[in-house]
Coordinates of C-alpha atoms in Angstrom, one line a residue:
X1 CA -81.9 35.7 20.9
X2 CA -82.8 32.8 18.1
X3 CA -80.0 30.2 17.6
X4 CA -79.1 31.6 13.9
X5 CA -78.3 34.8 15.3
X6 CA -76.2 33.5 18.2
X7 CA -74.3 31.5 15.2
X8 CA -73.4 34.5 13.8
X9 CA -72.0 35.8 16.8
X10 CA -69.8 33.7 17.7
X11 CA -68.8 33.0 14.3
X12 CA -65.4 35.2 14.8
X13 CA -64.3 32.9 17.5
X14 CA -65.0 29.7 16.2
X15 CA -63.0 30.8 12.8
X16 CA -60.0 32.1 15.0
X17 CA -60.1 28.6 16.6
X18 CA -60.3 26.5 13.5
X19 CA -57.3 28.7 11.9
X20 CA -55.3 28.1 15.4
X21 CA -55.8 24.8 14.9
X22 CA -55.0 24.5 11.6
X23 CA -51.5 25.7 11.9
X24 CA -51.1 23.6 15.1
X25 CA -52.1 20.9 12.2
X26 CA -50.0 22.3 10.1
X27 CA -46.9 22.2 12.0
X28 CA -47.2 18.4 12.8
X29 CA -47.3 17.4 8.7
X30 CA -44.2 16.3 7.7
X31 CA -44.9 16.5 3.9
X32 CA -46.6 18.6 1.7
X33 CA -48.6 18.8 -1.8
X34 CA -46.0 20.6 -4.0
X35 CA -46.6 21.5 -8.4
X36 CA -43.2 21.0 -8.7
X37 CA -42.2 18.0 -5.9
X38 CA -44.7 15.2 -4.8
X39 CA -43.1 15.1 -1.5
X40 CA -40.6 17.5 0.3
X41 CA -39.9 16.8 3.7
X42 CA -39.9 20.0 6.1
X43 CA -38.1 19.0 9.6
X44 CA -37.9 22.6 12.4
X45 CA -34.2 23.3 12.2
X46 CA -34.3 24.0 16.1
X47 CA -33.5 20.3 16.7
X48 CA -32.7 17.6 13.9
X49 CA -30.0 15.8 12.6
X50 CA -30.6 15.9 8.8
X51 CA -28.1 12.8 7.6
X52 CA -30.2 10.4 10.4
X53 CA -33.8 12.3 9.0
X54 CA -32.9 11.2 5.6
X55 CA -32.2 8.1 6.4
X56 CA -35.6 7.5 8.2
X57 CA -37.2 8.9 5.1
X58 CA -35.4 6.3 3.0
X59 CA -35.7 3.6 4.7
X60 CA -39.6 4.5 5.6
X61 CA -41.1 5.7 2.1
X62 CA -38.1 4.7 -1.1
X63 CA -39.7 2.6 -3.5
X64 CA -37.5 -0.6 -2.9
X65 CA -36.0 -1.9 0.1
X66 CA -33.1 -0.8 1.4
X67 CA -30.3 -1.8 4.5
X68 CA -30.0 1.2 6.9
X69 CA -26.4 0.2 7.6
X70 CA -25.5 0.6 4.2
X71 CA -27.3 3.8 4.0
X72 CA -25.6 4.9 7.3
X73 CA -21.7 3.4 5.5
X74 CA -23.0 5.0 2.1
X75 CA -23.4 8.7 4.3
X76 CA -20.3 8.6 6.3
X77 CA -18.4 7.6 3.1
X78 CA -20.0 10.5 1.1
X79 CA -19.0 12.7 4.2
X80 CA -15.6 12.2 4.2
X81 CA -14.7 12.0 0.4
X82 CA -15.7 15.5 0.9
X83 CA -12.3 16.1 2.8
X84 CA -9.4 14.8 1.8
X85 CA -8.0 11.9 0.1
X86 CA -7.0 10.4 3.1
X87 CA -9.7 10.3 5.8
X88 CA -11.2 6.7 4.8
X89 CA -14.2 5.0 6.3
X90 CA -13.1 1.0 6.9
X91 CA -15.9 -1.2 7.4
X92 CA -16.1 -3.9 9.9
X93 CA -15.0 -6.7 7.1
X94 CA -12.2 -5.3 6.6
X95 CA -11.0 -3.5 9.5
X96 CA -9.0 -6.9 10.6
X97 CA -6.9 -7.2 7.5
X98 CA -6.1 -3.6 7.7
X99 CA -5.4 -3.9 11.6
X100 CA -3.0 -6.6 11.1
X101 CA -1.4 -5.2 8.2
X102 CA -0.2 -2.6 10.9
X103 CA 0.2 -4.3 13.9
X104 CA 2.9 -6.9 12.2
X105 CA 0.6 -10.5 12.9
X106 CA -2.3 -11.7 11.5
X107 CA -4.1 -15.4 12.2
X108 CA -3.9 -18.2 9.5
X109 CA -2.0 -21.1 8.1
X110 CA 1.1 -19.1 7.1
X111 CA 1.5 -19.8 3.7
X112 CA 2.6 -17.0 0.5
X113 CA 0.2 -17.7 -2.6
X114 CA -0.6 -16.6 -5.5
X115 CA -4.2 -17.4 -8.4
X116 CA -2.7 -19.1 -10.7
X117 CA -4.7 -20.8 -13.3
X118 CA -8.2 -20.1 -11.4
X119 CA -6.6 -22.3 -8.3
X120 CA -4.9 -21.2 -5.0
X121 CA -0.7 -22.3 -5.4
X122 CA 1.5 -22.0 -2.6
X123 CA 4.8 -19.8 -3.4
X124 CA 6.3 -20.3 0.3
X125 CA 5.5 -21.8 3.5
X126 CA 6.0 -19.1 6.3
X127 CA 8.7 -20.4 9.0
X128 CA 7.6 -21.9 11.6
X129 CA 4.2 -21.4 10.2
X130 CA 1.1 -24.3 10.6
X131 CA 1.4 -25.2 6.9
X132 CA 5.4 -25.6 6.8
X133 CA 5.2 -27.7 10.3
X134 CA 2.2 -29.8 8.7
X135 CA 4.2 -30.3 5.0
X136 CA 2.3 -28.6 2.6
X137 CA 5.3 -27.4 0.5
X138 CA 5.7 -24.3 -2.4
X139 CA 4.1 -25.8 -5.7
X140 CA 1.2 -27.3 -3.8
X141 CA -2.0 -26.4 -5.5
X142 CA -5.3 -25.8 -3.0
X143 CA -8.1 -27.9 -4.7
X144 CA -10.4 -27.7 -1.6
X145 CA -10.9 -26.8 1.5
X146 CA -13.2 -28.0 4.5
X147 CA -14.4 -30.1 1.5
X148 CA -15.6 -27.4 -0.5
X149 CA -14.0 -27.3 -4.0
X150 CA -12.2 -24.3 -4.4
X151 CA -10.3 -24.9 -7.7
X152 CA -11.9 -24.1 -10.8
X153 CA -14.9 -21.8 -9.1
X154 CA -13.3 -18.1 -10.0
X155 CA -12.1 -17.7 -6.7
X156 CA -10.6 -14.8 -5.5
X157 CA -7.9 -13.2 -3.2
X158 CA -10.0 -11.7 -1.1
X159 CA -11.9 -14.9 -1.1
X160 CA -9.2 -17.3 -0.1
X161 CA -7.8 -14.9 2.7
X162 CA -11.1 -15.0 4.3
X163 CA -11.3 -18.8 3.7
X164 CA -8.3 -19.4 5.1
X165 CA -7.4 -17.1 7.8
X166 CA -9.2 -17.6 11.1
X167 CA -8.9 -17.5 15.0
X168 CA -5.4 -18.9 16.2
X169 CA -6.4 -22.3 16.9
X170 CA -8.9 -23.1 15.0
X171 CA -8.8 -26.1 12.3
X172 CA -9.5 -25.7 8.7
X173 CA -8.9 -28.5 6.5
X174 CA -7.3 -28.4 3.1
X175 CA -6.9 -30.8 -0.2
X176 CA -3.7 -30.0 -2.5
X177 CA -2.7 -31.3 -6.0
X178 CA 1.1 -32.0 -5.7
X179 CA 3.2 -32.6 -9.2
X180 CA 3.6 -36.7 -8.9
X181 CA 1.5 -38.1 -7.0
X182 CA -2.2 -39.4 -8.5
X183 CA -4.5 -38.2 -5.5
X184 CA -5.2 -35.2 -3.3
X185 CA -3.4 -34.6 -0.1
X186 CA -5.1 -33.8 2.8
X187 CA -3.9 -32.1 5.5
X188 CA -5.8 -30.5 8.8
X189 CA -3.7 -27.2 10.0
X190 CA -4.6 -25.7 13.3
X191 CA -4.6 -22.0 12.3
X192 CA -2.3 -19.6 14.3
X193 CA -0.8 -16.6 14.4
X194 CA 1.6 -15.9 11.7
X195 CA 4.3 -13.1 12.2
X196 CA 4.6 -10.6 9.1
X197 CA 8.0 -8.4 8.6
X198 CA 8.9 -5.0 7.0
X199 CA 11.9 -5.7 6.0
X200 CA 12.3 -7.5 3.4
X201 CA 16.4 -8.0 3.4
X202 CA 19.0 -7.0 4.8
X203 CA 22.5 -8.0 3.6
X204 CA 26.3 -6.9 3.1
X205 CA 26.7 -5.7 -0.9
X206 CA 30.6 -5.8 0.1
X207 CA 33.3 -5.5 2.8
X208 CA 31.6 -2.3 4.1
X209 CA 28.1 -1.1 2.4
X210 CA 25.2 -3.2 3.6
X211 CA 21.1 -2.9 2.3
X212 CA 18.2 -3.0 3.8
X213 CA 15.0 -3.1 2.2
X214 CA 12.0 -1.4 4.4
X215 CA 8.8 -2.5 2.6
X216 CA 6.2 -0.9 5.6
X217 CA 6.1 1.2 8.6
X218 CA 4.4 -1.1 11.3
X219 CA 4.3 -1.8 15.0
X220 CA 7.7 -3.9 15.3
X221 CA 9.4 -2.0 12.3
X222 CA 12.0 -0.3 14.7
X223 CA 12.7 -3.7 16.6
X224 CA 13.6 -5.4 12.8
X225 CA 15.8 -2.4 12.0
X226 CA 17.5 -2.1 15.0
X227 CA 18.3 -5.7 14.4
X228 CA 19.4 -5.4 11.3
X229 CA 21.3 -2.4 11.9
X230 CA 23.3 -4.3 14.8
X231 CA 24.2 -7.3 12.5
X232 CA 25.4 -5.5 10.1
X233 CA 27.8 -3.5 11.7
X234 CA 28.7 -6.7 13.4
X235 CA 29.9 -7.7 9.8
X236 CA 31.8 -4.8 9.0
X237 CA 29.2 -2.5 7.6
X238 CA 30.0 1.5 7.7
X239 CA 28.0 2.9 4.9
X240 CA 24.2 1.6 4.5
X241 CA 21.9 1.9 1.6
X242 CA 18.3 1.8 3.0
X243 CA 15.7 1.3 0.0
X244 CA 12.5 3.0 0.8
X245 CA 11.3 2.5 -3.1
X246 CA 7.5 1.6 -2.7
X247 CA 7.0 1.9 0.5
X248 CA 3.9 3.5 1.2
X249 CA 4.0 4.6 5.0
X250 CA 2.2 3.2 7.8
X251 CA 3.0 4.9 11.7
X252 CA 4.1 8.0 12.4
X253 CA 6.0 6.6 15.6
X254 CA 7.7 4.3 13.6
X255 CA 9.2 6.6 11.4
X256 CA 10.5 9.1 14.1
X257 CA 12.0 6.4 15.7
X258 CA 13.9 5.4 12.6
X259 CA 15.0 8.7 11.7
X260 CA 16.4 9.0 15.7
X261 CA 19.0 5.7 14.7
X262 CA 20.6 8.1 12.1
X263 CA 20.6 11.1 13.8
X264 CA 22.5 13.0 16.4
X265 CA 21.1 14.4 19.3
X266 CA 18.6 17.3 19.3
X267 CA 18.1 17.5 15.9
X268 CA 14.7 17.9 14.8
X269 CA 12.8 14.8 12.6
X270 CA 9.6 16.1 12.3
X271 CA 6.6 18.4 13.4
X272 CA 2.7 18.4 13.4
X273 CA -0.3 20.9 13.6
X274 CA -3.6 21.0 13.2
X275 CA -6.4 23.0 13.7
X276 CA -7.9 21.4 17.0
X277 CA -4.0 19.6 18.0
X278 CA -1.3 21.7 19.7
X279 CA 1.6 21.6 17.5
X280 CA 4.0 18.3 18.3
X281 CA 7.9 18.3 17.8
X282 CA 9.6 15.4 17.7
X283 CA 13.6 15.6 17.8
X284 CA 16.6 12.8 17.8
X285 CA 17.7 11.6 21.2
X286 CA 21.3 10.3 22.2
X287 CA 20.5 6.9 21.3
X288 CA 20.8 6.5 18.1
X289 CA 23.4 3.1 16.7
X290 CA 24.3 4.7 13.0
X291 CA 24.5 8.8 13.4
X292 CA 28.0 9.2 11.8
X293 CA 28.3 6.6 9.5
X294 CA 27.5 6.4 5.3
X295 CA 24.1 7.0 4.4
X296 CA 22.0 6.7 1.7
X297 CA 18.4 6.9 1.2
X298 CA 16.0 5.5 -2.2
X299 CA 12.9 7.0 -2.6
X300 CA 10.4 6.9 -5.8
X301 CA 6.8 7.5 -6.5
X302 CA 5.6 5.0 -4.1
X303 CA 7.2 6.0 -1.4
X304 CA 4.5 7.8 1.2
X305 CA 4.1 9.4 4.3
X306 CA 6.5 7.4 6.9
X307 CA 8.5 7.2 4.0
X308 CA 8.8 10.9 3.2
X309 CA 9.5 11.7 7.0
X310 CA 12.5 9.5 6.8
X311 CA 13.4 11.0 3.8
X312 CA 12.6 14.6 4.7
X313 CA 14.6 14.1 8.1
X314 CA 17.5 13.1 6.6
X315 CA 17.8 15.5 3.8
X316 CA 17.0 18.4 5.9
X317 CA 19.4 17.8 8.2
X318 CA 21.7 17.0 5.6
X319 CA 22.3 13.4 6.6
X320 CA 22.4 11.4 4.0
X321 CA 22.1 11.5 0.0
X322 CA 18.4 11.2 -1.4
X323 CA 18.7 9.2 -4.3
X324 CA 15.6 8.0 -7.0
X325 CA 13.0 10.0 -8.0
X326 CA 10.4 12.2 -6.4
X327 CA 8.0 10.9 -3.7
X328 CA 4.3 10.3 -3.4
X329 CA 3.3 13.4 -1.6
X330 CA 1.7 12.7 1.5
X331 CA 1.9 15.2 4.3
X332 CA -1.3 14.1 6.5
X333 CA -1.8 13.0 10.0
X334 CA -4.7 10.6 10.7
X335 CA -6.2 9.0 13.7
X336 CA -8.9 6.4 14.2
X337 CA -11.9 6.1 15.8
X338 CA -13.6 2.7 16.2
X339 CA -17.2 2.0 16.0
X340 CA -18.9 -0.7 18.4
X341 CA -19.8 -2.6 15.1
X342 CA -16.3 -3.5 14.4
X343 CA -15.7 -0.5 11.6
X344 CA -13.5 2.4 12.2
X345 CA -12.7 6.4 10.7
X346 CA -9.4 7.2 10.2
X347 CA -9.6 11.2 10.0
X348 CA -6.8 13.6 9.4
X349 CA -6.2 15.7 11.9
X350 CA -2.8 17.1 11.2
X351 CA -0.1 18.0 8.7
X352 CA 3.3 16.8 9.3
X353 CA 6.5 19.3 8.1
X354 CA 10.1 18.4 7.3
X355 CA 12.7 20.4 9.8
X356 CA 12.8 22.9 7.3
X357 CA 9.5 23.4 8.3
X358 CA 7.7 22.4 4.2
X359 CA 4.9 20.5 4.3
X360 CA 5.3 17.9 1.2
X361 CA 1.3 17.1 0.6
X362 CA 0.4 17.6 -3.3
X363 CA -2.5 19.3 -3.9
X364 CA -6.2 17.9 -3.6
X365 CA -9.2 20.2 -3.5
X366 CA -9.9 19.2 -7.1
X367 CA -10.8 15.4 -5.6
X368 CA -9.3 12.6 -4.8
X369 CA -9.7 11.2 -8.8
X370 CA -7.7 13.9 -10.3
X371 CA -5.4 13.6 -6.8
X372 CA -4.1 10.3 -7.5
X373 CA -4.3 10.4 -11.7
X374 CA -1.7 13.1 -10.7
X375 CA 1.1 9.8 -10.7
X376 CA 0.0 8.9 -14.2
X377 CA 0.5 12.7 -15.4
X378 CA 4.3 12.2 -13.9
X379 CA 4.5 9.3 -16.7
X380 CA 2.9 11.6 -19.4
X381 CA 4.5 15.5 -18.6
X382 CA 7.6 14.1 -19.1
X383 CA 9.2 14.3 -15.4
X384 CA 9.7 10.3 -15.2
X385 CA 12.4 11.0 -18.1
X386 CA 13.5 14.1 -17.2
X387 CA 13.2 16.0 -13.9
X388 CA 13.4 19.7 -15.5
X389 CA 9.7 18.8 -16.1
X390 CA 8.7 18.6 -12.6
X391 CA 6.5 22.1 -11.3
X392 CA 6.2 22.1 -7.8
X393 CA 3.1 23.6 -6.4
X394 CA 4.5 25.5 -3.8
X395 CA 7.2 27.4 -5.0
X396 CA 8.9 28.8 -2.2
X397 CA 12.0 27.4 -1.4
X398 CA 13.6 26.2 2.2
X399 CA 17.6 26.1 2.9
X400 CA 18.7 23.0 4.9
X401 CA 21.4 23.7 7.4
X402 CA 24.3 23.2 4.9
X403 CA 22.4 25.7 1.9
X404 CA 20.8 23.1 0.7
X405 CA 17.8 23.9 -1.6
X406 CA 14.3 21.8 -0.9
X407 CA 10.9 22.3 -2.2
X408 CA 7.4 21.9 -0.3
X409 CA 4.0 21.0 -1.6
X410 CA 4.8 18.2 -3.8
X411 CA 6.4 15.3 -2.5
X412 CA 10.4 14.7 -1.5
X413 CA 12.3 15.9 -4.7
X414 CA 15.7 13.7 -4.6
X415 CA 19.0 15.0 -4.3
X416 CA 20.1 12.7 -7.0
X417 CA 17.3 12.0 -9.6
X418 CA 17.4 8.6 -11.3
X419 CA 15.0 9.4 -14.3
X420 CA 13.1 6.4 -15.8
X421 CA 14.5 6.8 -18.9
X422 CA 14.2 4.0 -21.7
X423 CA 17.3 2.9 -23.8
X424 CA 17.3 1.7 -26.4
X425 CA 19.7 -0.8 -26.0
X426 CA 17.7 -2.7 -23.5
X427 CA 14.6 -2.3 -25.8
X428 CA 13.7 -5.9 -25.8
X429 CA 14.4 -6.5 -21.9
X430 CA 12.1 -3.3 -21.4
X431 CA 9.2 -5.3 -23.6
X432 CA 9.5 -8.6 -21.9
X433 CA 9.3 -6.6 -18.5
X434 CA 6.2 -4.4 -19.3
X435 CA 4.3 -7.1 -20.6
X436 CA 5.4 -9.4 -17.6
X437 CA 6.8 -12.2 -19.3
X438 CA 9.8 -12.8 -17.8
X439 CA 8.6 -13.2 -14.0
X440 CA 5.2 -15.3 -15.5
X441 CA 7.7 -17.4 -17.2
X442 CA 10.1 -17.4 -14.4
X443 CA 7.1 -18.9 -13.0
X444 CA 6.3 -22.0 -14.7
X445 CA 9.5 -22.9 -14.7
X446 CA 10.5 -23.1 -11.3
X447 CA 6.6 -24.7 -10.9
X448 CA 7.8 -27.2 -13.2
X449 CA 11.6 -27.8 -12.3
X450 CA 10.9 -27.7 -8.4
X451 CA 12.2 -31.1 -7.8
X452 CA 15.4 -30.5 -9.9
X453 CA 15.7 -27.2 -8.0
X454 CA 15.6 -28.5 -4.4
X455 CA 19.6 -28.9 -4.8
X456 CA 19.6 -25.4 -4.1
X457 CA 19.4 -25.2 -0.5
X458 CA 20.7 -22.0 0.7
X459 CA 20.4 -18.6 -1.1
X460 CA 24.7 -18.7 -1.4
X461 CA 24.1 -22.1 -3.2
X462 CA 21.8 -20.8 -5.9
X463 CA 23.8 -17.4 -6.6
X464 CA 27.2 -19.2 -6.8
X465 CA 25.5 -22.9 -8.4
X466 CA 22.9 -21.9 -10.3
X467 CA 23.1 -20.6 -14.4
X468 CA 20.6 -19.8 -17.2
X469 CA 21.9 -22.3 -19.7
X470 CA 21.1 -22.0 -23.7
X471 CA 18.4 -24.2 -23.4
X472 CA 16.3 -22.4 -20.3
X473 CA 17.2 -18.6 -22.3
X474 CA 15.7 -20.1 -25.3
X475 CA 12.9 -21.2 -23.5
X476 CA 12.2 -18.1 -22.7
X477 CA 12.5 -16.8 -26.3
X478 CA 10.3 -19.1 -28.0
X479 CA 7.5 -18.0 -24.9
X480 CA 8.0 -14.6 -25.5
X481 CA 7.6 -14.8 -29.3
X482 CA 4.3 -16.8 -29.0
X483 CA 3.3 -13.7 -27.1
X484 CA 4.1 -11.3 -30.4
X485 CA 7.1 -10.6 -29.3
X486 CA 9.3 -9.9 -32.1
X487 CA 13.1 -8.7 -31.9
X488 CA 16.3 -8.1 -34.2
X489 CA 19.4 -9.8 -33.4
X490 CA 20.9 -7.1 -32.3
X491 CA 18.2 -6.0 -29.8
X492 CA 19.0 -9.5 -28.3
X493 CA 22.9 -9.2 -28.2
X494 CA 22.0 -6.0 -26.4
X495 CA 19.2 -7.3 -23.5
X496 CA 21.0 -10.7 -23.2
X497 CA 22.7 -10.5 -19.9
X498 CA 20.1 -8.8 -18.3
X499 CA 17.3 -11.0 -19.6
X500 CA 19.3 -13.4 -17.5
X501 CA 19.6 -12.1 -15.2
X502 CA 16.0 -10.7 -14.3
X503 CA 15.2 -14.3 -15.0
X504 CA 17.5 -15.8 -12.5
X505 CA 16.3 -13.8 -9.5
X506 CA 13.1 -14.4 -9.9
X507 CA 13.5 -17.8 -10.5
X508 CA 15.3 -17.4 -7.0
X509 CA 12.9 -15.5 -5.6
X510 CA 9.4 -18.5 -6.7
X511 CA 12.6 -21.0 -5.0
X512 CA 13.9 -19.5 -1.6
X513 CA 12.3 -15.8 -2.0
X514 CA 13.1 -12.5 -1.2
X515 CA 17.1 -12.9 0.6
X516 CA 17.6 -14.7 -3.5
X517 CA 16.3 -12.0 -5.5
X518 CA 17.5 -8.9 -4.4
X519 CA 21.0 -9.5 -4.2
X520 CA 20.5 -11.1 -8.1
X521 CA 18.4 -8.2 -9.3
X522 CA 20.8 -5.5 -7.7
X523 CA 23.2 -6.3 -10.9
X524 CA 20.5 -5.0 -13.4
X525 CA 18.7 -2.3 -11.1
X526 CA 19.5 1.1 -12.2
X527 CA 19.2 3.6 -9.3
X528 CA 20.7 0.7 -6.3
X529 CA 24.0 0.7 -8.9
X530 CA 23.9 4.8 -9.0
X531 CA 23.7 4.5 -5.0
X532 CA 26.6 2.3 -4.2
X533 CA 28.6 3.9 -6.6
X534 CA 27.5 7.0 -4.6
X535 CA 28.3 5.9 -1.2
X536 CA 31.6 4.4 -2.0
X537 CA 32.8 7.8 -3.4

């Protein structure tokens, strides 16, 4: 047989083997020609991860360079937005500060500040703190540190926390500008760690109703209350008003074991579920200090998630009167898992419902955006002035033990609401406050005066010593009409007294802080007045 026709014979097979091995070919391509697409990347779905293929593809073929850990941060984000408000990536920067925000310590120099004029002013030492044993004092202006200038340069918050904080014995140097003296002052402070506190104060209003202020839910927030708790009632207190205004959670433990100081035994704070968690009950013990006593509870838009567990607790168990206005709205459970880079997931895994058994999350499949504009709408609809305004989103209704009525689905609705409601008699101390002028001029004052000032050693000795006189109050005046403030004399006859006092505790507050504010501000603030007249009745 000639060659040409042995060619054609086997001609068949060598076209079968060609077309084998062209979809063998085939089936190794990652990419091909497309009219529509120039490259479209075709992975077998038996066995890929599609997030970790992308990012190959990126960080292989896109047209500039790009970092595969942000990619990777950039993916996990865009995963989790898809859930719910509340599942948050934390990168590794940042996981400390949040960490320590929780866990009641950080490491630093232990010093309150403020930006003040593009510099880094201390308000207050902390106690005990590196910068108070060293003598850097409130006033003190950071001009550098470690002999980099700081002053001047835009610097930010975020900037000088990470500039100053550090590991607990290591040194960081600073230079301050102190009123009166020509040169810098160095000092060298050995950082360490600096104790922070949720409560902000705690002290007797009279004879028998004492305050405390909770600003956080954190890992020794039990220990401070039970501590305030106890010295109260060593001083005679039988009714308490705890202020939960702006508080915006933190652990879940920490609000169960609150709730268990105020109630009796066996009665339910709070319960959890989940679609892959067994449902968790959690109910009072015998333990708890002030079970029978007066109780009162302020709440407002700020207050979140421990907050509203408190809250919810008490109201369902009809406890204690719920006084302010209606609560954030967070009825989610997360937990955390930390990655070996230092970052960290906190996912929800659980809703939390009231004994009544309502769950008080607000709404969110529309997105997070229109989930937290939702607070700006309370301003707008109408309900911050009037609560007949407010629609829940889950209408059905739950009866507390005593016949109580309670909503789900939109936050802790007070038992007594405290709408924000302008008058007009206090129109000009409503303008100074919105545009901030009294605590910016507060301020410069004490900044100015702090010498004068130091007479005031003890929080008793500025309440009882301490006055706005004519020529501070017109101070003030002049200030706030070179900001286009304008008033009638009337509208100042009207906002006089509590111009001053506004301006006196936060004078107080710039001088010895928080324990000289509060008890100042009380007199002026509308819904702490509303509870202590209801918890004397």
């Amino acid at each position: 047989m000639d060659t040409p026709r042995r060619i054609y014979l086997y001609l068949p097979i060598i076209l079968a083997l060609v077309l084998i091995l062209g979809i063998w070919l085939g089936s190794k391509l990652s990419f091909v020609k497309n009219d529509k697409m120039d490259n479209v990347l075709f992975v077998k779905p038996a066995h890929h991860d599609k997030v970790n293929d992308l990012i190959n593809y990126i960080e292989q073929d896109y047209v500039d360079s790009v970092s595969r850990e942000d990619l990777t941060d950039y993916a996990i984000m865009g995963i989790l937005d898809s859930l719910d408000p509340h599942s948050q990536y934390i990168p590794a920067e940042d996981f400390t500060e949040v960490e320590d925000q929780l866990n009641s310590n950080f490491e630093g120099i232990g010093i309150q500040f403020r930006i003040e004029k593009d510099t880094i002013m201390v308000i207050q030492t902390i106690p005990g703190g590196p910068s108070e044993k060293a003598g850097l004092l409130a006033g003190d202006r950071i001009v550098k540190i470690n002999d980099s200038v700081v002053a001047g340069t835009g610097i930010t918050n975020r900037d000088a926390v990470s500039q100053l904080k550090g590991k607990r014995g290591s040194e960081v140097r600073v230079s301050v500008f102190r009123r009166g003296l020509a040169d810098l002052v160095d000092f060298t402070l050995i950082r360490d760690v600096i104790p922070t506190y949720s409560i902000d104060i705690s002290y007797m209003v009279d004879d028998t109703v004492g305050y405390i202020k909770l600003s956080r839910f954190a890992a020794n927030t039990y220990k401070e209350l039970l501590s305030a708790l106890s010295k109260l009632m060593e001083q005679g207190m039988t009714r308490l008003i705890l202020d939960l205004r702006g508080n915006t959670g933190g652990f879940l433990q920490a609000s169960i074991q609150i709730s268990d100081e105020f109630l009796p035994d066996q009665k339910l704070i709070v319960y959890t579920e989940g679609n892959s968690r067994p449902n968790n009950y959690a109910y009072a013990t015998q333990k708890g200090i002030f079970e029978k006593n007066g109780l009162v509870v302020l709440i407002d838009e700020s207050s979140a998630s421990a907050s509203e567990i408190v809250a919810g607790a008490i109201q369902d168990n009809d406890r204690g009167i719920i006084i302010g206005r209606r609560s954030f709205g967070k009825g989610l459970v997360q937990e955390q898992l930390t990655f070996p880079d230092g970052s960290a997931v906190r996912l929800t895994v659980a809703r939390y419902h009231t004994p009544t058994g309502r769950n008080i999350q607000r709404p969110y499949e529309h997105g997070a955006k229109e989930y937290y504009e939702e607070l700006y709408e309370r301003f707008t609809s109408g309900e911050m002035e009037n609560p007949d305004s407010i629609a829940f989103s889950d209408t059905i209704k739950y009866y507390t033990p005593g016949g109580k009525v309670v909503y789900g689905g939109g936050g802790i609705m007070p038992d007594v609401y405290v709408a924000l409601q302008p008058d007009e008699n206090d129109r000009l101390y409503n303008r100074l406050i919105y545009q901030n002028l009294i605590f910016q001029y507060a301020f410069d004052y004490t900044d100015r005066e702090r010498a004068t000032l130091q007479q005031y050693k003890t929080v008793e000795d500025f309440r009882k010593d301490f006055e706005i006189d004519d020529r501070l109050f017109n101070g003030l005046l002049e200030y706030a009409r070179s900001q286009g403030i304008n008033y009638t004399s009337q509208e100042l006859r009207d906002s006089e007294q509590k111009i001053k006092t506004l301006l006196k505790a936060y004078i107080g507050r710039n001088l010895l802080d928080d324990p000289a504010f509060y008890p100042i501000y009380h007199e002026v603030d509308k819904i702490f007045l509303i509870a202590l007249d209801t918890i004397r009745k």
